[in-house]
Coordinates of C-alpha atoms and ligand atoms in Angstrom, one line a residue:
X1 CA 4.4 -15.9 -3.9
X2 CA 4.1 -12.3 -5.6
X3 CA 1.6 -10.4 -5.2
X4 CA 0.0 -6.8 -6.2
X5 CA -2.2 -4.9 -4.2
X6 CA -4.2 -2.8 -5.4
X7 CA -7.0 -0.5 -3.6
X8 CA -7.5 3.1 -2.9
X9 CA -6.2 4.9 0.0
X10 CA -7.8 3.6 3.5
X11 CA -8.7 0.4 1.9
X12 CA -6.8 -1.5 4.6
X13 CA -3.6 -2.3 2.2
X14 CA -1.1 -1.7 5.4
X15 CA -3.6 -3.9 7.9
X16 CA -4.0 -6.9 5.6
X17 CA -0.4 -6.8 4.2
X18 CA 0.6 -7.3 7.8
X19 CA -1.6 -10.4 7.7
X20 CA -0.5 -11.8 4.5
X21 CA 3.3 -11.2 5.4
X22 CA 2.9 -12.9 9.0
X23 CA 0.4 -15.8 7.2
X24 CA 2.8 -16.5 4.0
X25 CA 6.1 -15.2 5.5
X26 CA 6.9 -12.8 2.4
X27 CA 8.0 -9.4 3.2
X28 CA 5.8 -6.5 2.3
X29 CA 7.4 -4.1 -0.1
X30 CA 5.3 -0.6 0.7
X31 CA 6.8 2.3 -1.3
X32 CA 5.1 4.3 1.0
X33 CA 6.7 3.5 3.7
X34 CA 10.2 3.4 2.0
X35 CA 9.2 7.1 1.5
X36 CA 8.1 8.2 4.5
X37 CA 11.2 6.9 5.8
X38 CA 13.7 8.5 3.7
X39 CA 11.3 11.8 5.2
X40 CA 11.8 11.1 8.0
X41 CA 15.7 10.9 7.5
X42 CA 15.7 13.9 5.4
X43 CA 17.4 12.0 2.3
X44 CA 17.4 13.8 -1.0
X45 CA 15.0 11.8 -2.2
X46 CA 12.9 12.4 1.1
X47 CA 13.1 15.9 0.9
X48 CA 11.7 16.0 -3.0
X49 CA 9.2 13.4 -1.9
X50 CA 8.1 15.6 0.5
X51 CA 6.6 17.9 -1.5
X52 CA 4.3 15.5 -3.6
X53 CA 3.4 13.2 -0.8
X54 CA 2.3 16.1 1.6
X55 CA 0.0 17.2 -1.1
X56 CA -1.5 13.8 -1.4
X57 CA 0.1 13.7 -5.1
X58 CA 2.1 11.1 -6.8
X59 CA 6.1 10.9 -6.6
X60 CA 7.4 11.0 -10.0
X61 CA 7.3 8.2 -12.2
X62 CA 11.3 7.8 -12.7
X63 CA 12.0 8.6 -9.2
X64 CA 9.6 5.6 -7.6
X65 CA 10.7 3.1 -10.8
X66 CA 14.4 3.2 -9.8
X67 CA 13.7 3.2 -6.1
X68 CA 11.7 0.2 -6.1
X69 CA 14.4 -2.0 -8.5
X70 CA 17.0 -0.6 -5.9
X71 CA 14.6 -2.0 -3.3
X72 CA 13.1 -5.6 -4.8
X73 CA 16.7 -6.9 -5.6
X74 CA 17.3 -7.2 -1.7
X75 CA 17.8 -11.0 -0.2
X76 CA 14.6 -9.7 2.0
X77 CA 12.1 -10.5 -0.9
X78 CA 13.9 -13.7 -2.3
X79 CA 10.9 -15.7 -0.9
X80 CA 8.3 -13.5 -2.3
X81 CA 6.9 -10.4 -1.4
X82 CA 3.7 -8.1 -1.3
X83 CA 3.6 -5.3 -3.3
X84 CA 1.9 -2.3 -1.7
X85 CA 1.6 1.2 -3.0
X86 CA 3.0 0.1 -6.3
X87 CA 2.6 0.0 -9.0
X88 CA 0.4 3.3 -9.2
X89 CA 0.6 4.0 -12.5
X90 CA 0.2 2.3 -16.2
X91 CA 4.2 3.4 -16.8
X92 CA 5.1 1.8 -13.5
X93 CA 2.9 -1.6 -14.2
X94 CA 5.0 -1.8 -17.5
X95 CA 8.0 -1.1 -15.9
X96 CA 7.1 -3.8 -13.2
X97 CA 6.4 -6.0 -16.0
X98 CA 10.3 -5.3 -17.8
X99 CA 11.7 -5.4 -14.0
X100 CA 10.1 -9.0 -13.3
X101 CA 11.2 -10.3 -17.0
X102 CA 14.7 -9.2 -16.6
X103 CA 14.5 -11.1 -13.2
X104 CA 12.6 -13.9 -14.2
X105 CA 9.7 -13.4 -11.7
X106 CA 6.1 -13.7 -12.4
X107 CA 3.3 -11.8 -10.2
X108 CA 0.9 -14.5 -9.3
X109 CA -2.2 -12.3 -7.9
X110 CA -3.4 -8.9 -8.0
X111 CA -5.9 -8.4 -4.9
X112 CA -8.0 -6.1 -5.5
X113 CA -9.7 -4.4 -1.9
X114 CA -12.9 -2.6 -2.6
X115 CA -14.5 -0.3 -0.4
X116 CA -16.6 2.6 -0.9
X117 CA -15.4 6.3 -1.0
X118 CA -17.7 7.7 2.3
X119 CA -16.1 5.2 4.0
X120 CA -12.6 5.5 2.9
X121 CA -12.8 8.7 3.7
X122 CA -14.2 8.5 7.2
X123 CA -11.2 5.6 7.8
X124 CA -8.7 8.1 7.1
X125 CA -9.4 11.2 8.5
X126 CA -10.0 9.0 12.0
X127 CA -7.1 7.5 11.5
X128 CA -4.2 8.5 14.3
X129 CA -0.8 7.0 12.9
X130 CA 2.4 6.2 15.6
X131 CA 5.6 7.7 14.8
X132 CA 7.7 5.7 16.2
X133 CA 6.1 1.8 15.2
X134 CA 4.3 2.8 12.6
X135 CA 0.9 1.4 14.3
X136 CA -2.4 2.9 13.2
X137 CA -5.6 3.4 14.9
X138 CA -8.8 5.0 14.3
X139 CA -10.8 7.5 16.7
X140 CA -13.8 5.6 16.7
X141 CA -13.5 2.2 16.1
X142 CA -10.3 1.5 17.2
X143 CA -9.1 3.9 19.6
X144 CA -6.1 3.9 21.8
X145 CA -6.3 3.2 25.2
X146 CA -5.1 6.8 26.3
X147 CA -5.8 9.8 23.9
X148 CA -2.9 10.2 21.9
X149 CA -0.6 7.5 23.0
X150 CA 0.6 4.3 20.7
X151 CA -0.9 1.2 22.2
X152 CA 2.2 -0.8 21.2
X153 CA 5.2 1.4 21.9
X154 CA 4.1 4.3 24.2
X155 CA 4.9 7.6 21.7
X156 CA 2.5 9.5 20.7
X157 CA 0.1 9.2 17.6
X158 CA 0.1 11.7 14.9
X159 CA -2.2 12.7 11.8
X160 CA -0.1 12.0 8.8
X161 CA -0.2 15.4 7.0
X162 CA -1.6 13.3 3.5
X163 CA -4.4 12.3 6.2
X164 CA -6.2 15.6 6.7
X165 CA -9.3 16.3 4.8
X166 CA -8.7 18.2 1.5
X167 CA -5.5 16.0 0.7
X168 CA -8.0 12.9 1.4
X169 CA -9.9 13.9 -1.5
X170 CA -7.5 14.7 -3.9
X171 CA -5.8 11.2 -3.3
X172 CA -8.8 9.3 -3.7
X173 CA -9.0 11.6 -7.0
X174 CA -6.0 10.4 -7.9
X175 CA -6.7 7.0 -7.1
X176 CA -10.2 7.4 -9.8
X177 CA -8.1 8.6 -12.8
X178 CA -4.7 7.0 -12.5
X179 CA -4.6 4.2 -10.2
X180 CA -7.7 2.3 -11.2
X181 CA -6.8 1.7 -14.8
X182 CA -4.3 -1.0 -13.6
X183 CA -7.7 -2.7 -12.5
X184 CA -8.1 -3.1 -16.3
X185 CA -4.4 -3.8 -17.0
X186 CA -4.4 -7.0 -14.7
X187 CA -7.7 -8.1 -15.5
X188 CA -6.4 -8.2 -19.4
X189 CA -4.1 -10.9 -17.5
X190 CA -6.3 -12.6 -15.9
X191 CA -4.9 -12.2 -12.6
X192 CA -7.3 -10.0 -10.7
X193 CA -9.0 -11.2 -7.6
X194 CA -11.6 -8.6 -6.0
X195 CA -12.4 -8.9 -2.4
X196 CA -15.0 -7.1 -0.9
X197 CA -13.3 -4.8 2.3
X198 CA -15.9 -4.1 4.1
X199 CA -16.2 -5.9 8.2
X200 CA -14.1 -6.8 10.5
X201 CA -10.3 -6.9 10.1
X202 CA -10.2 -11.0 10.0
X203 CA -13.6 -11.3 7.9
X204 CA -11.4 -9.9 5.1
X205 CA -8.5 -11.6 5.9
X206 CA -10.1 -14.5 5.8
X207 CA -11.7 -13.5 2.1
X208 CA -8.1 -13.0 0.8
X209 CA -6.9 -16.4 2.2
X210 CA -9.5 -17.9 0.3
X211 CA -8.1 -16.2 -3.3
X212 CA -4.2 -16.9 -1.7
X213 CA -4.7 -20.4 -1.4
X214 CA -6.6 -21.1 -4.6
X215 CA -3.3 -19.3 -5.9
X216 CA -0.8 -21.2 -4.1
X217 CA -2.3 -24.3 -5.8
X218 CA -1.5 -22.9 -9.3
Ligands
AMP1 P1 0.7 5.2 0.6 O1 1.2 5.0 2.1 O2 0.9 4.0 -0.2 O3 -0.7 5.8 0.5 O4 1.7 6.3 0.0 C1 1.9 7.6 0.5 C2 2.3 8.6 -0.5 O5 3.6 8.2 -1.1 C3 1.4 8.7 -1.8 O6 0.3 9.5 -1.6 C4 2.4 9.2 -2.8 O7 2.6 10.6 -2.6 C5 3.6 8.5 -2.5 N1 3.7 7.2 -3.2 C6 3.7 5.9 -2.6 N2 3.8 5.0 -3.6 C7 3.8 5.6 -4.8 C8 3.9 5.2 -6.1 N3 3.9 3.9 -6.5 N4 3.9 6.2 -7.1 C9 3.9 7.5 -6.8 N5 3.8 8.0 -5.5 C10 3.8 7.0 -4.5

């Protein structure tokens, strides 16, 4: 299976991805975190990512394009994958589009997570992010068991610079004027599915099942 998510920042892309990857055993291809890795390694790419990312802007159009071709040719996503974090843009969706003909792949769901903006934006500036495993939590409604400290591997949680207030916004403005249009894009292909993510973590995994299965079928 290949699927597209889209949904704004804080919409629970990184929790449910988890869920579909475990569930359907495809890999999740996030180009956020292929980013925020080559930051962390200082890579050249890293370091000019850097600059956009930490202002809650959007890498470059060429730049992401060729990274993610590099990426999706990898034996790792032979059986499928889950695209998160791209595509972002209308020139990325095409150029998804001539990267899937040239393979031969077809995307068999775009999942669309809706949730509204006051809470997005309370979801992310709670949100405490670990360093070391990647494991996020939130301040109030999912706080660590010590202050400060990842549950999972012991190091100690951050806030992700694109996390702190003014950045929020101006992603989530980003998200309005760029990102949504693909909404229109995919539904021109029939292939949207909108779930509604608002409740507990398994209430919407259990909504994206539902859509997942109906596709598996196809
Ligand atoms: P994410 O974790 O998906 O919210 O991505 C974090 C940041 O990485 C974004 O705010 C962008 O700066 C950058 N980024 C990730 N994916 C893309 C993309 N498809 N196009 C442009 N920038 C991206």
């Amino acid at each position: 299976m290949r699927i597209v998510f889209l949904a704004p920042p804080g919409a629970g892309k990184g929790t449910q991805g988890a869920l579909i990857k475990q569930q359907y055993k495809i890999n999740q291809l996030s180009t956020g975190d292929i980013l925020r890795e080559h930051k962390e390694k200082k890579t050249d790419l890293g370091k000019e990512a850097r600059i956009y990312m930490d202002a809650g802007e959007l890498v470059p159009d060429d730049i992401i394009i060729s990274m993610l071709k590099e990426e999706i040719q990898k034996d790792s996503y032979s059986n499928g994958f889950l695209l998160d974090g791209f595509p972002r843009t209308i020139p990325q969706a095409e150029a998804l589009d001539r990267i899937f003909n040239e393979f031969n792949l077809k995307i068999d769901a775009a999942i669309l997570i809706e949730v509204p903006k006051h809470e997005l934006i309370s979801r992310l500036s709670a949100r405490r992010t670990c360093r070391q495993c990647g494991a996020s939590f939130h301040l109030i409604f999912n706080p660590p068991i010590l202050p400060n400290i990842c549950d999972l591997c012991g190091e100690a949680l951050f806030q992700r610079p694109d996390d702190q207030k003014e950045t929020i916004l101006n992603r989530l403005k980003i998200y309005e004027s760029t990102t949504r249009s693909l909404v229109d894009y995919y539904s021109q292909k029939g292939i949207v599915n909108r779930i509604d993510g608002i409740g507990e973590v398994a209430d919407v995994f259990k909504r994206i099942k539902t859509v997942l299965e109906s596709v598996k079928q196809n």
